[in-house]
Amino acid sequence: MLWSVWWAWIGGAIALVILEILAPGYIFLGFAIGATAVGVLLALGASVGLPMLLVIFGAVSLGSWLVLRMAFGVRKGQTKKWDTDINEM
């Protein structure tokens, strides 16, 4: 299967990095890091089934996204905080 070869995961990671360059936001970069981790794991010779590969991919992607979010923070102007209500006048 294509899911069990390392180069498919690395190719997917490269595609996600290119997508991140075209649409920056540190979302696709987290998925790319997860795909790279699974690709490296398979390249090292791990024999893991598809469900476990998807769990590893999801966990590493979520962890890397959280780290990227803490490192780079929220972009200025991304969220709007309202201090007053229009009906309080």
PDB file of N, CA and C in Angstrom:
ATOM      1  N   MET A   1       0.823  -1.190   0.000  1.00  0.00           N
ATOM      2  CA  MET A   1       0.000   0.000   0.000  1.00  0.00           C
ATOM      3  C   MET A   1       0.868   1.255   0.000  1.00  0.00           C
ATOM      4  N   LEU A   2       0.318   2.316  -0.517  1.00  0.00           N
ATOM      5  CA  LEU A   2       1.040   3.587  -0.594  1.00  0.00           C
ATOM      6  C   LEU A   2       1.248   4.198   0.788  1.00  0.00           C
ATOM      7  N   TRP A   3       0.353   3.872   1.740  1.00  0.00           N
ATOM      8  CA  TRP A   3       0.468   4.449   3.082  1.00  0.00           C
ATOM      9  C   TRP A   3       1.647   3.884   3.863  1.00  0.00           C
ATOM     10  N   SER A   4       2.192   2.776   3.418  1.00  0.00           N
ATOM     11  CA  SER A   4       3.268   2.141   4.184  1.00  0.00           C
ATOM     12  C   SER A   4       4.656   2.405   3.610  1.00  0.00           C
ATOM     13  N   VAL A   5       4.765   3.282   2.623  1.00  0.00           N
ATOM     14  CA  VAL A   5       6.076   3.639   2.076  1.00  0.00           C
ATOM     15  C   VAL A   5       6.464   5.028   2.560  1.00  0.00           C
ATOM     16  N   TRP A   6       7.700   5.171   2.931  1.00  0.00           N
ATOM     17  CA  TRP A   6       8.164   6.408   3.566  1.00  0.00           C
ATOM     18  C   TRP A   6       8.139   7.591   2.615  1.00  0.00           C
ATOM     19  N   TRP A   7       8.453   7.361   1.348  1.00  0.00           N
ATOM     20  CA  TRP A   7       8.562   8.479   0.422  1.00  0.00           C
ATOM     21  C   TRP A   7       7.209   9.122   0.134  1.00  0.00           C
ATOM     22  N   ALA A   8       6.126   8.378   0.302  1.00  0.00           N
ATOM     23  CA  ALA A   8       4.802   8.971   0.102  1.00  0.00           C
ATOM     24  C   ALA A   8       4.504   9.994   1.195  1.00  0.00           C
ATOM     25  N   TRP A   9       4.881   9.673   2.426  1.00  0.00           N
ATOM     26  CA  TRP A   9       4.673  10.608   3.540  1.00  0.00           C
ATOM     27  C   TRP A   9       5.573  11.833   3.398  1.00  0.00           C
ATOM     28  N   ILE A  10       6.814  11.612   2.989  1.00  0.00           N
ATOM     29  CA  ILE A  10       7.730  12.745   2.798  1.00  0.00           C
ATOM     30  C   ILE A  10       7.253  13.619   1.630  1.00  0.00           C
ATOM     31  N   GLY A  11       6.773  13.007   0.564  1.00  0.00           N
ATOM     32  CA  GLY A  11       6.212  13.768  -0.560  1.00  0.00           C
ATOM     33  C   GLY A  11       4.995  14.582  -0.132  1.00  0.00           C
ATOM     34  N   GLY A  12       4.153  13.976   0.692  1.00  0.00           N
ATOM     35  CA  GLY A  12       3.005  14.716   1.227  1.00  0.00           C
ATOM     36  C   GLY A  12       3.434  15.871   2.102  1.00  0.00           C
ATOM     37  N   ALA A  13       4.506  15.656   2.886  1.00  0.00           N
ATOM     38  CA  ALA A  13       5.027  16.725   3.741  1.00  0.00           C
ATOM     39  C   ALA A  13       5.554  17.885   2.895  1.00  0.00           C
ATOM     40  N   ILE A  14       6.240  17.569   1.808  1.00  0.00           N
ATOM     41  CA  ILE A  14       6.754  18.623   0.921  1.00  0.00           C
ATOM     42  C   ILE A  14       5.601  19.394   0.294  1.00  0.00           C
ATOM     43  N   ALA A  15       4.551  18.681  -0.113  1.00  0.00           N
ATOM     44  CA  ALA A  15       3.375  19.352  -0.685  1.00  0.00           C
ATOM     45  C   ALA A  15       2.713  20.262   0.350  1.00  0.00           C
ATOM     46  N   LEU A  16       2.659  19.827   1.602  1.00  0.00           N
ATOM     47  CA  LEU A  16       2.071  20.657   2.651  1.00  0.00           C
ATOM     48  C   LEU A  16       2.927  21.885   2.954  1.00  0.00           C
ATOM     49  N   VAL A  17       4.236  21.747   2.879  1.00  0.00           N
ATOM     50  CA  VAL A  17       5.117  22.903   3.082  1.00  0.00           C
ATOM     51  C   VAL A  17       4.909  23.917   1.954  1.00  0.00           C
ATOM     52  N   ILE A  18       4.770  23.434   0.738  1.00  0.00           N
ATOM     53  CA  ILE A  18       4.508  24.344  -0.384  1.00  0.00           C
ATOM     54  C   ILE A  18       3.167  25.040  -0.195  1.00  0.00           C
ATOM     55  N   LEU A  19       2.167  24.298   0.266  1.00  0.00           N
ATOM     56  CA  LEU A  19       0.862  24.892   0.538  1.00  0.00           C
ATOM     57  C   LEU A  19       0.954  25.928   1.658  1.00  0.00           C
ATOM     58  N   GLU A  20       1.794  25.674   2.651  1.00  0.00           N
ATOM     59  CA  GLU A  20       1.993  26.633   3.738  1.00  0.00           C
ATOM     60  C   GLU A  20       2.642  27.919   3.224  1.00  0.00           C
ATOM     61  N   ILE A  21       3.536  27.790   2.275  1.00  0.00           N
ATOM     62  CA  ILE A  21       4.172  28.976   1.694  1.00  0.00           C
ATOM     63  C   ILE A  21       3.137  29.811   0.935  1.00  0.00           C
ATOM     64  N   LEU A  22       2.224  29.138   0.246  1.00  0.00           N
ATOM     65  CA  LEU A  22       1.211  29.849  -0.530  1.00  0.00           C
ATOM     66  C   LEU A  22       0.115  30.438   0.347  1.00  0.00           C
ATOM     67  N   ALA A  23      -0.200  29.787   1.458  1.00  0.00           N
ATOM     68  CA  ALA A  23      -1.251  30.255   2.363  1.00  0.00           C
ATOM     69  C   ALA A  23      -0.737  30.202   3.794  1.00  0.00           C
ATOM     70  N   PRO A  24       0.076  31.182   4.203  1.00  0.00           N
ATOM     71  CA  PRO A  24       0.702  31.116   5.528  1.00  0.00           C
ATOM     72  C   PRO A  24      -0.323  31.207   6.650  1.00  0.00           C
ATOM     73  N   GLY A  25      -0.016  30.541   7.742  1.00  0.00           N
ATOM     74  CA  GLY A  25      -0.892  30.556   8.905  1.00  0.00           C
ATOM     75  C   GLY A  25      -0.482  29.510   9.925  1.00  0.00           C
ATOM     76  N   TYR A  26       0.596  28.806   9.652  1.00  0.00           N
ATOM     77  CA  TYR A  26       1.132  27.765  10.538  1.00  0.00           C
ATOM     78  C   TYR A  26       0.149  26.619  10.757  1.00  0.00           C
ATOM     79  N   ILE A  27      -0.784  26.415   9.852  1.00  0.00           N
ATOM     80  CA  ILE A  27      -1.703  25.282   9.958  1.00  0.00           C
ATOM     81  C   ILE A  27      -1.136  24.102   9.184  1.00  0.00           C
ATOM     82  N   PHE A  28      -0.801  24.323   7.927  1.00  0.00           N
ATOM     83  CA  PHE A  28      -0.284  23.243   7.104  1.00  0.00           C
ATOM     84  C   PHE A  28       1.108  22.818   7.549  1.00  0.00           C
ATOM     85  N   LEU A  29       1.847  23.715   8.189  1.00  0.00           N
ATOM     86  CA  LEU A  29       3.185  23.379   8.666  1.00  0.00           C
ATOM     87  C   LEU A  29       3.121  22.311   9.757  1.00  0.00           C
ATOM     88  N   GLY A  30       2.120  22.382  10.610  1.00  0.00           N
ATOM     89  CA  GLY A  30       1.951  21.349  11.631  1.00  0.00           C
ATOM     90  C   GLY A  30       1.684  19.986  11.019  1.00  0.00           C
ATOM     91  N   PHE A  31       0.833  19.952   9.986  1.00  0.00           N
ATOM     92  CA  PHE A  31       0.574  18.694   9.292  1.00  0.00           C
ATOM     93  C   PHE A  31       1.825  18.191   8.576  1.00  0.00           C
ATOM     94  N   ALA A  32       2.618  19.109   8.021  1.00  0.00           N
ATOM     95  CA  ALA A  32       3.855  18.717   7.344  1.00  0.00           C
ATOM     96  C   ALA A  32       4.841  18.095   8.328  1.00  0.00           C
ATOM     97  N   ILE A  33       4.921  18.647   9.526  1.00  0.00           N
ATOM     98  CA  ILE A  33       5.807  18.074  10.538  1.00  0.00           C
ATOM     99  C   ILE A  33       5.331  16.678  10.936  1.00  0.00           C
ATOM    100  N   GLY A  34       4.021  16.494  11.067  1.00  0.00           N
ATOM    101  CA  GLY A  34       3.472  15.183  11.376  1.00  0.00           C
ATOM    102  C   GLY A  34       3.753  14.168  10.280  1.00  0.00           C
ATOM    103  N   ALA A  35       3.585  14.573   9.025  1.00  0.00           N
ATOM    104  CA  ALA A  35       3.860  13.674   7.897  1.00  0.00           C
ATOM    105  C   ALA A  35       5.342  13.332   7.820  1.00  0.00           C
ATOM    106  N   THR A  36       6.196  14.300   8.112  1.00  0.00           N
ATOM    107  CA  THR A  36       7.636  14.037   8.122  1.00  0.00           C
ATOM    108  C   THR A  36       7.995  13.041   9.216  1.00  0.00           C
ATOM    109  N   ALA A  37       7.387  13.176  10.384  1.00  0.00           N
ATOM    110  CA  ALA A  37       7.662  12.250  11.483  1.00  0.00           C
ATOM    111  C   ALA A  37       7.257  10.823  11.110  1.00  0.00           C
ATOM    112  N   VAL A  38       6.105  10.667  10.480  1.00  0.00           N
ATOM    113  CA  VAL A  38       5.679   9.332  10.062  1.00  0.00           C
ATOM    114  C   VAL A  38       6.592   8.801   8.958  1.00  0.00           C
ATOM    115  N   GLY A  39       6.992   9.651   8.029  1.00  0.00           N
ATOM    116  CA  GLY A  39       7.911   9.232   6.972  1.00  0.00           C
ATOM    117  C   GLY A  39       9.248   8.783   7.520  1.00  0.00           C
ATOM    118  N   VAL A  40       9.773   9.511   8.485  1.00  0.00           N
ATOM    119  CA  VAL A  40      11.049   9.119   9.106  1.00  0.00           C
ATOM    120  C   VAL A  40      10.881   7.818   9.876  1.00  0.00           C
ATOM    121  N   LEU A  41       9.773   7.673  10.565  1.00  0.00           N
ATOM    122  CA  LEU A  41       9.505   6.442  11.307  1.00  0.00           C
ATOM    123  C   LEU A  41       9.465   5.238  10.372  1.00  0.00           C
ATOM    124  N   LEU A  42       8.814   5.388   9.228  1.00  0.00           N
ATOM    125  CA  LEU A  42       8.767   4.295   8.257  1.00  0.00           C
ATOM    126  C   LEU A  42      10.123   4.061   7.597  1.00  0.00           C
ATOM    127  N   ALA A  43      10.891   5.128   7.367  1.00  0.00           N
ATOM    128  CA  ALA A  43      12.219   4.979   6.761  1.00  0.00           C
ATOM    129  C   ALA A  43      13.171   4.248   7.690  1.00  0.00           C
ATOM    130  N   LEU A  44      12.944   4.381   8.991  1.00  0.00           N
ATOM    131  CA  LEU A  44      13.793   3.673   9.958  1.00  0.00           C
ATOM    132  C   LEU A  44      13.422   2.201  10.081  1.00  0.00           C
ATOM    133  N   GLY A  45      12.371   1.773   9.400  1.00  0.00           N
ATOM    134  CA  GLY A  45      12.031   0.359   9.363  1.00  0.00           C
ATOM    135  C   GLY A  45      10.902  -0.060  10.275  1.00  0.00           C
ATOM    136  N   ALA A  46      10.149   0.867  10.811  1.00  0.00           N
ATOM    137  CA  ALA A  46       9.030   0.511  11.687  1.00  0.00           C
ATOM    138  C   ALA A  46       7.928  -0.149  10.860  1.00  0.00           C
ATOM    139  N   SER A  47       7.381  -1.209  11.396  1.00  0.00           N
ATOM    140  CA  SER A  47       6.286  -1.910  10.743  1.00  0.00           C
ATOM    141  C   SER A  47       5.023  -1.656  11.547  1.00  0.00           C
ATOM    142  N   VAL A  48       4.303  -0.607  11.147  1.00  0.00           N
ATOM    143  CA  VAL A  48       3.129  -0.156  11.875  1.00  0.00           C
ATOM    144  C   VAL A  48       1.950  -0.143  10.914  1.00  0.00           C
ATOM    145  N   GLY A  49       0.778  -0.498  11.406  1.00  0.00           N
ATOM    146  CA  GLY A  49      -0.416  -0.489  10.574  1.00  0.00           C
ATOM    147  C   GLY A  49      -0.933   0.917  10.327  1.00  0.00           C
ATOM    148  N   LEU A  50      -1.857   1.030   9.378  1.00  0.00           N
ATOM    149  CA  LEU A  50      -2.397   2.330   9.001  1.00  0.00           C
ATOM    150  C   LEU A  50      -3.082   3.053  10.151  1.00  0.00           C
ATOM    151  N   PRO A  51      -3.896   2.381  10.976  1.00  0.00           N
ATOM    152  CA  PRO A  51      -4.523   3.129  12.080  1.00  0.00           C
ATOM    153  C   PRO A  51      -3.502   3.754  13.034  1.00  0.00           C
ATOM    154  N   MET A  52      -2.446   3.027  13.340  1.00  0.00           N
ATOM    155  CA  MET A  52      -1.427   3.578  14.241  1.00  0.00           C
ATOM    156  C   MET A  52      -0.642   4.700  13.564  1.00  0.00           C
ATOM    157  N   LEU A  53      -0.399   4.576  12.261  1.00  0.00           N
ATOM    158  CA  LEU A  53       0.277   5.660  11.537  1.00  0.00           C
ATOM    159  C   LEU A  53      -0.552   6.937  11.581  1.00  0.00           C
ATOM    160  N   LEU A  54      -1.867   6.793  11.433  1.00  0.00           N
ATOM    161  CA  LEU A  54      -2.727   7.969  11.479  1.00  0.00           C
ATOM    162  C   LEU A  54      -2.779   8.582  12.874  1.00  0.00           C
ATOM    163  N   VAL A  55      -2.722   7.739  13.908  1.00  0.00           N
ATOM    164  CA  VAL A  55      -2.687   8.255  15.280  1.00  0.00           C
ATOM    165  C   VAL A  55      -1.389   9.019  15.523  1.00  0.00           C
ATOM    166  N   ILE A  56      -0.285   8.455  15.073  1.00  0.00           N
ATOM    167  CA  ILE A  56       1.013   9.139  15.227  1.00  0.00           C
ATOM    168  C   ILE A  56       1.007  10.448  14.450  1.00  0.00           C
ATOM    169  N   PHE A  57       0.512  10.400  13.220  1.00  0.00           N
ATOM    170  CA  PHE A  57       0.431  11.609  12.397  1.00  0.00           C
ATOM    171  C   PHE A  57      -0.412  12.680  13.084  1.00  0.00           C
ATOM    172  N   GLY A  58      -1.554  12.302  13.596  1.00  0.00           N
ATOM    173  CA  GLY A  58      -2.431  13.264  14.257  1.00  0.00           C
ATOM    174  C   GLY A  58      -1.833  13.832  15.530  1.00  0.00           C
ATOM    175  N   ALA A  59      -1.216  12.978  16.333  1.00  0.00           N
ATOM    176  CA  ALA A  59      -0.636  13.434  17.598  1.00  0.00           C
ATOM    177  C   ALA A  59       0.545  14.371  17.367  1.00  0.00           C
ATOM    178  N   VAL A  60       1.424  14.003  16.448  1.00  0.00           N
ATOM    179  CA  VAL A  60       2.585  14.859  16.159  1.00  0.00           C
ATOM    180  C   VAL A  60       2.137  16.163  15.508  1.00  0.00           C
ATOM    181  N   SER A  61       1.140  16.100  14.632  1.00  0.00           N
ATOM    182  CA  SER A  61       0.636  17.319  13.991  1.00  0.00           C
ATOM    183  C   SER A  61       0.030  18.268  15.012  1.00  0.00           C
ATOM    184  N   LEU A  62      -0.777  17.736  15.912  1.00  0.00           N
ATOM    185  CA  LEU A  62      -1.390  18.572  16.945  1.00  0.00           C
ATOM    186  C   LEU A  62      -0.330  19.162  17.868  1.00  0.00           C
ATOM    187  N   GLY A  63       0.612  18.340  18.298  1.00  0.00           N
ATOM    188  CA  GLY A  63       1.674  18.835  19.177  1.00  0.00           C
ATOM    189  C   GLY A  63       2.518  19.911  18.519  1.00  0.00           C
ATOM    190  N   SER A  64       2.874  19.694  17.261  1.00  0.00           N
ATOM    191  CA  SER A  64       3.690  20.701  16.570  1.00  0.00           C
ATOM    192  C   SER A  64       2.893  21.976  16.321  1.00  0.00           C
ATOM    193  N   TRP A  65       1.592  21.861  16.032  1.00  0.00           N
ATOM    194  CA  TRP A  65       0.770  23.056  15.851  1.00  0.00           C
ATOM    195  C   TRP A  65       0.686  23.855  17.136  1.00  0.00           C
ATOM    196  N   LEU A  66       0.525  23.165  18.267  1.00  0.00           N
ATOM    197  CA  LEU A  66       0.470  23.868  19.555  1.00  0.00           C
ATOM    198  C   LEU A  66       1.790  24.569  19.867  1.00  0.00           C
ATOM    199  N   VAL A  67       2.909  23.905  19.579  1.00  0.00           N
ATOM    200  CA  VAL A  67       4.222  24.521  19.806  1.00  0.00           C
ATOM    201  C   VAL A  67       4.404  25.727  18.888  1.00  0.00           C
ATOM    202  N   LEU A  68       4.016  25.602  17.623  1.00  0.00           N
ATOM    203  CA  LEU A  68       4.119  26.734  16.706  1.00  0.00           C
ATOM    204  C   LEU A  68       3.231  27.885  17.143  1.00  0.00           C
ATOM    205  N   ARG A  69       2.046  27.561  17.643  1.00  0.00           N
ATOM    206  CA  ARG A  69       1.120  28.599  18.118  1.00  0.00           C
ATOM    207  C   ARG A  69       1.698  29.337  19.316  1.00  0.00           C
ATOM    208  N   MET A  70       2.340  28.599  20.229  1.00  0.00           N
ATOM    209  CA  MET A  70       2.959  29.249  21.393  1.00  0.00           C
ATOM    210  C   MET A  70       4.182  30.050  20.987  1.00  0.00           C
ATOM    211  N   ALA A  71       4.941  29.550  20.028  1.00  0.00           N
ATOM    212  CA  ALA A  71       6.169  30.225  19.622  1.00  0.00           C
ATOM    213  C   ALA A  71       5.881  31.510  18.845  1.00  0.00           C
ATOM    214  N   PHE A  72       4.927  31.456  17.928  1.00  0.00           N
ATOM    215  CA  PHE A  72       4.659  32.607  17.083  1.00  0.00           C
ATOM    216  C   PHE A  72       3.458  33.415  17.524  1.00  0.00           C
ATOM    217  N   GLY A  73       2.598  32.846  18.345  1.00  0.00           N
ATOM    218  CA  GLY A  73       1.457  33.568  18.889  1.00  0.00           C
ATOM    219  C   GLY A  73       0.390  33.874  17.860  1.00  0.00           C
ATOM    220  N   VAL A  74      -0.547  34.671  18.283  1.00  0.00           N
ATOM    221  CA  VAL A  74      -1.633  35.094  17.410  1.00  0.00           C
ATOM    222  C   VAL A  74      -1.183  36.343  16.676  1.00  0.00           C
ATOM    223  N   ARG A  75      -1.411  36.354  15.373  1.00  0.00           N
ATOM    224  CA  ARG A  75      -1.039  37.535  14.595  1.00  0.00           C
ATOM    225  C   ARG A  75      -1.874  38.728  15.012  1.00  0.00           C
ATOM    226  N   LYS A  76      -1.268  39.898  14.983  1.00  0.00           N
ATOM    227  CA  LYS A  76      -1.974  41.123  15.353  1.00  0.00           C
ATOM    228  C   LYS A  76      -3.129  41.349  14.384  1.00  0.00           C
ATOM    229  N   GLY A  77      -4.293  41.585  14.931  1.00  0.00           N
ATOM    230  CA  GLY A  77      -5.468  41.809  14.115  1.00  0.00           C
ATOM    231  C   GLY A  77      -6.220  40.539  13.757  1.00  0.00           C
ATOM    232  N   GLN A  78      -5.738  39.379  14.226  1.00  0.00           N
ATOM    233  CA  GLN A  78      -6.409  38.134  13.888  1.00  0.00           C
ATOM    234  C   GLN A  78      -7.724  37.986  14.641  1.00  0.00           C
ATOM    235  N   THR A  79      -7.746  38.412  15.887  1.00  0.00           N
ATOM    236  CA  THR A  79      -8.972  38.328  16.670  1.00  0.00           C
ATOM    237  C   THR A  79      -9.346  39.719  17.151  1.00  0.00           C
ATOM    238  N   LYS A  80     -10.611  39.943  17.304  1.00  0.00           N
ATOM    239  CA  LYS A  80     -11.109  41.241  17.747  1.00  0.00           C
ATOM    240  C   LYS A  80     -11.699  41.070  19.133  1.00  0.00           C
ATOM    241  N   LYS A  81     -11.238  41.879  20.069  1.00  0.00           N
ATOM    242  CA  LYS A  81     -11.753  41.842  21.430  1.00  0.00           C
ATOM    243  C   LYS A  81     -12.622  43.076  21.633  1.00  0.00           C
ATOM    244  N   TRP A  82     -13.859  42.846  22.031  1.00  0.00           N
ATOM    245  CA  TRP A  82     -14.795  43.940  22.245  1.00  0.00           C
ATOM    246  C   TRP A  82     -14.801  44.318  23.720  1.00  0.00           C
ATOM    247  N   ASP A  83     -14.561  45.599  24.015  1.00  0.00           N
ATOM    248  CA  ASP A  83     -14.560  46.090  25.395  1.00  0.00           C
ATOM    249  C   ASP A  83     -15.907  46.691  25.776  1.00  0.00           C
ATOM    250  N   THR A  84     -16.597  47.259  24.833  1.00  0.00           N
ATOM    251  CA  THR A  84     -17.876  47.893  25.110  1.00  0.00           C
ATOM    252  C   THR A  84     -18.945  47.325  24.194  1.00  0.00           C
ATOM    253  N   ASP A  85     -20.155  47.426  24.673  1.00  0.00           N
ATOM    254  CA  ASP A  85     -21.298  46.975  23.900  1.00  0.00           C
ATOM    255  C   ASP A  85     -22.020  48.194  23.358  1.00  0.00           C
ATOM    256  N   ILE A  86     -22.547  48.080  22.160  1.00  0.00           N
ATOM    257  CA  ILE A  86     -23.251  49.202  21.561  1.00  0.00           C
ATOM    258  C   ILE A  86     -24.510  49.580  22.339  1.00  0.00           C
ATOM    259  N   ASN A  87     -25.072  48.649  23.091  1.00  0.00           N
ATOM    260  CA  ASN A  87     -26.306  48.894  23.828  1.00  0.00           C
ATOM    261  C   ASN A  87     -26.046  49.484  25.217  1.00  0.00           C
ATOM    262  N   GLU A  88     -24.797  49.686  25.609  1.00  0.00           N
ATOM    263  CA  GLU A  88     -24.503  50.205  26.952  1.00  0.00           C
ATOM    264  C   GLU A  88     -24.456  51.732  26.990  1.00  0.00           C
ATOM    265  N   MET A  89     -24.741  52.421  25.936  1.00  0.00           N
ATOM    266  CA  MET A  89     -24.652  53.876  25.899  1.00  0.00           C
ATOM    267  C   MET A  89     -25.732  54.544  26.647  1.00  0.00           C
TER     268      MET A  89
END
